[in-house]
Amino acid sequence: MKFQEFSIKDLESFSGIKAHTIRMWEQRYGLLTPDRSDTNIRKYSDKDLKHLLNVSLLNNLGFKISKIAGLKEQEINNIIAENTKPGHDEQHLLHVLKISMLNYDEAMFNNVCEPYIIQHGLEKTFRDLFIPFMRQIGLLWLSGTICPAQEHFISSLVRQKLFVELQKLPLPVQTAGSKTFVLFLPELEIHELSLIMAAYMLKKAGFKAIFLGQSVPFEDLNEIYQRLGEVEFVSMLTTHPPSLLVNDYLKKIVRTFTDTGCRFHLTGNNLTKASSPDTDVVMIYDTAEQLMAALLS
């Protein structure tokens, strides 16, 4: 069976512990026992990475490295289990979430997130826990430090948690003239976590929010208009359409929806260099936070 291998730089990126500190802990306390290549370069296993994260977590809780070095693995796990509860700062909880991802541990993920949501609400959880965590995971995935399965696992858990909280909200009472929001991602676009959160915030504010999700064909948007009439479309263009095709996509929106009363509220990385159409059909926002502030104002 082939296992993941990590460089000392990978361990530093994942744990936040400097490489020279990792080397010192190895030499002084024998905390890690990496293999070495023919050219004497350290090669760490998945088990080494998990152990380093556990050690770092206990160290941040006030345990001395000399004490941690004498603990058995089960003792370490028991201490960590006791410290996944509320009361710790976000950095501590982010560390635990990383361990839950490496271990494919849904229970540990829930032990962090559920109490935090109860205590602080979903919006703060998303802003201060999920967003920083997913950014870190994205960087680790791009650098090859984690495998795609680990990223998919944790993204799926975050998505499930958002949908659960979304479904808990009562259905809004529709009145004449009240706005209807339709949230979608363009074809091939799959980064939907912020869009789910936007649906939650709109529904919580009392608006009807129709969530279409990932990779919606453009023609379906016109079908929505034909059925519902004037709606407010909301979308986030992170990777698609590609930057070179974004302006064409915006022009297509304008051609199709001028004089319909529909409006498109858009944000995302791929709109950074887009030419904003001279029309009130399309509104482009620099950030998702600015988009939501405008919608809820």
Coordinates of N, CA and C in Angstrom, one line a residue, residues 82-186:
E82 N -10.9 15.9 24.8 CA -11.5 16.7 25.8 C -11.4 18.2 25.5
N83 N -10.6 18.5 24.4 CA -10.4 19.9 24.1 C -10.9 20.3 22.7
T84 N -11.9 19.6 22.3 CA -12.6 19.9 21.0 C -13.9 20.7 21.4
K85 N -14.1 21.0 22.6 CA -15.3 21.7 23.1 C -15.2 23.2 23.0
P86 N -16.3 23.9 23.1 CA -16.2 25.4 23.1 C -15.3 25.9 24.2
G87 N -14.9 27.2 24.0 CA -14.0 27.8 25.0 C -12.6 28.1 24.5
H88 N -12.3 27.4 23.4 CA -10.9 27.7 22.9 C -11.0 28.7 21.7
D89 N -9.9 29.3 21.4 CA -9.9 30.3 20.4 C -10.0 29.6 19.0
E90 N -10.2 30.4 18.0 CA -10.4 29.8 16.6 C -9.2 29.1 16.1
Q91 N -8.0 29.6 16.5 CA -6.8 28.9 16.0 C -6.7 27.5 16.5
H92 N -7.0 27.3 17.8 CA -7.1 26.0 18.3 C -8.1 25.1 17.6
L93 N -9.2 25.6 17.4 CA -10.3 24.8 16.7 C -9.9 24.5 15.2
L94 N -9.3 25.5 14.6 CA -8.8 25.2 13.2 C -7.8 24.0 13.2
H95 N -7.0 24.0 14.2 CA -6.0 22.9 14.3 C -6.7 21.6 14.5
V96 N -7.8 21.5 15.3 CA -8.5 20.3 15.5 C -9.2 19.9 14.2
L97 N -9.7 20.9 13.5 CA -10.4 20.6 12.2 C -9.4 19.9 11.2
K98 N -8.2 20.4 11.2 CA -7.2 19.8 10.4 C -7.0 18.3 10.7
I99 N -6.9 18.0 12.0 CA -6.7 16.6 12.5 C -8.0 15.8 12.1
S100 N -9.2 16.4 12.2 CA -10.4 15.6 11.8 C -10.3 15.3 10.3
M101 N -9.8 16.2 9.5 CA -9.6 16.0 8.0 C -8.6 14.8 7.8
L102 N -7.5 14.9 8.4 CA -6.5 13.9 8.2 C -6.9 12.5 8.6
N103 N -7.8 12.4 9.6 CA -8.2 11.2 10.1 C -9.6 10.8 9.5
Y104 N -10.1 11.6 8.6 CA -11.5 11.4 8.1 C -12.5 11.1 9.3
D105 N -12.4 12.0 10.3 CA -13.1 11.9 11.5 C -14.3 12.8 11.6
E106 N -15.4 12.4 11.2 CA -16.6 13.2 11.2 C -17.1 13.6 12.6
A107 N -16.9 12.7 13.5 CA -17.3 13.0 14.9 C -16.5 14.1 15.5
M108 N -15.2 14.2 15.2 CA -14.3 15.2 15.7 C -14.8 16.6 15.1
F109 N -15.1 16.5 13.8 CA -15.5 17.7 13.1 C -16.8 18.3 13.7
N110 N -17.7 17.4 14.0 CA -19.0 17.8 14.6 C -18.8 18.3 16.0
N111 N -17.9 17.7 16.7 CA -17.6 18.1 18.1 C -17.1 19.6 18.2
V112 N -16.4 20.0 17.1 CA -16.0 21.4 17.0 C -17.1 22.3 16.5
C113 N -17.7 21.9 15.5 CA -18.6 22.8 14.8 C -20.0 23.0 15.4
E114 N -20.6 21.9 15.9 CA -22.0 22.0 16.4 C -22.0 23.0 17.6
P115 N -21.1 22.8 18.6 CA -21.2 23.7 19.8 C -20.9 25.1 19.4
Y116 N -20.0 25.3 18.4 CA -19.6 26.7 18.0 C -20.8 27.4 17.3
I117 N -21.5 26.6 16.5 CA -22.7 27.2 15.9 C -23.8 27.6 16.9
I118 N -24.0 26.7 17.9 CA -25.0 27.0 18.9 C -24.6 28.2 19.7
Q119 N -23.3 28.3 20.0 CA -22.8 29.5 20.8 C -22.7 30.8 20.1
H120 N -22.3 30.7 18.8 CA -22.0 31.9 18.1 C -22.9 32.2 16.9
G121 N -23.7 31.2 16.4 CA -24.5 31.4 15.2 C -23.7 31.0 14.0
L122 N -24.5 30.7 12.9 CA -23.8 30.2 11.7 C -23.0 31.3 11.0
E123 N -23.4 32.5 11.0 CA -22.7 33.5 10.3 C -21.3 33.7 10.8
K124 N -21.2 33.8 12.2 CA -19.8 33.9 12.8 C -19.0 32.6 12.5
T125 N -19.7 31.5 12.6 CA -19.0 30.2 12.4 C -18.4 30.2 10.9
F126 N -19.2 30.7 10.0 CA -18.8 30.7 8.6 C -17.6 31.7 8.4
R127 N -17.8 32.8 9.0 CA -16.8 33.9 8.8 C -15.4 33.6 9.5
D128 N -15.5 33.1 10.8 CA -14.3 33.0 11.6 C -13.8 31.6 11.7
L129 N -14.5 30.6 11.2 CA -14.0 29.2 11.3 C -14.0 28.6 9.9
F130 N -15.1 28.5 9.2 CA -15.1 27.8 7.9 C -14.3 28.5 6.9
I131 N -14.5 29.8 6.7 CA -13.7 30.5 5.7 C -12.2 30.4 5.9
P132 N -11.7 30.7 7.1 CA -10.2 30.6 7.2 C -9.7 29.1 7.0
F133 N -10.6 28.2 7.5 CA -10.2 26.8 7.4 C -10.1 26.4 5.9
M134 N -11.1 26.7 5.1 CA -11.2 26.3 3.7 C -10.1 27.0 2.9
R135 N -9.7 28.2 3.3 CA -8.6 28.9 2.6 C -7.3 28.1 2.9
Q136 N -7.1 27.7 4.1 CA -5.9 27.0 4.4 C -5.9 25.7 3.7
I137 N -7.0 25.0 3.7 CA -7.1 23.7 3.0 C -6.9 23.9 1.5
G138 N -7.4 24.9 0.9 CA -7.2 25.2 -0.5 C -5.8 25.4 -0.9
L139 N -5.0 26.1 0.0 CA -3.6 26.3 -0.3 C -2.8 25.0 -0.1
L140 N -3.2 24.2 0.9 CA -2.5 22.9 1.1 C -2.8 21.9 -0.1
W141 N -4.1 22.0 -0.6 CA -4.5 21.1 -1.7 C -3.7 21.6 -3.0
L142 N -3.6 22.9 -3.2 CA -2.8 23.3 -4.4 C -1.4 23.0 -4.4
S143 N -0.8 23.0 -3.2 CA 0.6 22.6 -3.0 C 0.9 21.1 -3.0
G144 N -0.2 20.3 -3.0 CA -0.1 18.9 -3.0 C 0.2 18.3 -1.6
T145 N 0.0 19.1 -0.6 CA 0.3 18.6 0.8 C -0.8 17.7 1.3
I146 N -2.0 17.9 0.8 CA -3.1 17.0 1.1 C -3.6 16.4 -0.2
C147 N -4.3 15.2 -0.1 CA -4.8 14.6 -1.3 C -6.2 15.1 -1.6
P148 N -6.7 15.0 -2.8 CA -8.0 15.4 -3.1 C -9.1 14.8 -2.3
A149 N -9.0 13.5 -1.9 CA -10.0 12.9 -1.1 C -10.2 13.6 0.3
Q150 N -9.1 14.0 0.9 CA -9.2 14.7 2.1 C -9.9 16.1 2.0
E151 N -9.6 16.8 0.9 CA -10.3 18.1 0.7 C -11.8 17.8 0.4
H152 N -12.1 16.8 -0.4 CA -13.5 16.5 -0.7 C -14.2 16.1 0.6
F153 N -13.6 15.3 1.4 CA -14.2 14.9 2.6 C -14.6 16.1 3.5
I154 N -13.7 17.0 3.7 CA -14.0 18.1 4.7 C -14.9 19.1 4.0
S155 N -14.8 19.3 2.7 CA -15.7 20.3 2.0 C -17.1 19.7 2.1
S156 N -17.3 18.4 2.0 CA -18.6 17.8 2.0 C -19.2 18.0 3.4
L157 N -18.4 17.9 4.5 CA -19.0 18.1 5.8 C -19.4 19.5 6.0
V158 N -18.6 20.4 5.6 CA -18.9 21.9 5.7 C -20.2 22.1 4.9
R159 N -20.3 21.6 3.7 CA -21.5 21.8 2.9 C -22.8 21.2 3.6
Q160 N -22.6 20.0 4.2 CA -23.7 19.4 4.9 C -24.2 20.3 6.0
K161 N -23.2 20.8 6.8 CA -23.5 21.6 8.0 C -24.3 22.9 7.5
L162 N -23.9 23.5 6.5 CA -24.6 24.7 6.0 C -26.0 24.4 5.6
F163 N -26.2 23.3 4.8 CA -27.5 22.9 4.4 C -28.4 22.6 5.6
V164 N -27.9 21.9 6.6 CA -28.7 21.6 7.8 C -29.2 22.9 8.4
E165 N -28.3 23.9 8.6 CA -28.8 25.1 9.2 C -29.7 25.9 8.3
L166 N -29.5 25.8 7.0 CA -30.4 26.4 6.0 C -31.8 25.9 6.1
Q167 N -31.9 24.5 6.2 CA -33.2 23.9 6.3 C -34.0 24.1 7.6
K168 N -33.2 24.5 8.6 CA -33.9 24.8 9.9 C -34.7 26.1 9.9
L169 N -34.3 27.0 9.0 CA -35.0 28.3 8.9 C -36.5 28.1 8.5
P170 N -37.4 28.9 9.0 CA -38.8 28.9 8.6 C -38.9 29.4 7.2
L171 N -39.9 28.9 6.4 CA -40.1 29.5 5.1 C -40.6 30.9 5.2
P172 N -40.2 31.8 4.4 CA -40.6 33.2 4.5 C -42.1 33.3 4.0
V173 N -42.7 34.3 4.5 CA -44.1 34.6 4.1 C -44.0 35.6 2.9
Q174 N -44.5 35.1 1.7 CA -44.4 35.9 0.5 C -45.6 36.9 0.5
T175 N -45.3 38.2 0.1 CA -46.3 39.2 0.0 C -46.1 39.8 -1.4
A176 N -47.1 40.5 -1.9 CA -47.1 41.2 -3.2 C -45.9 42.1 -3.2
G177 N -45.1 42.0 -4.3 CA -44.0 42.9 -4.4 C -42.7 42.5 -3.7
S178 N -42.8 41.4 -2.9 CA -41.5 41.0 -2.2 C -40.6 40.3 -3.2
K179 N -39.3 40.5 -2.9 CA -38.3 40.0 -3.8 C -38.1 38.5 -3.7
T180 N -37.7 37.9 -4.9 CA -37.3 36.5 -4.9 C -35.9 36.4 -5.5
F181 N -35.0 35.8 -4.7 CA -33.6 35.6 -5.1 C -33.4 34.2 -5.6
V182 N -32.7 34.1 -6.7 CA -32.3 32.8 -7.3 C -30.8 32.7 -7.3
L183 N -30.3 31.8 -6.5 CA -28.8 31.6 -6.4 C -28.3 30.4 -7.2
F184 N -27.3 30.7 -8.0 CA -26.8 29.7 -8.9 C -25.4 29.9 -9.2
L185 N -24.7 28.8 -9.7 CA -23.4 28.9 -10.2 C -23.4 28.6 -11.7
P186 N -22.6 29.3 -12.5 CA -22.5 29.0 -14.0 C -22.0 27.6 -14.2

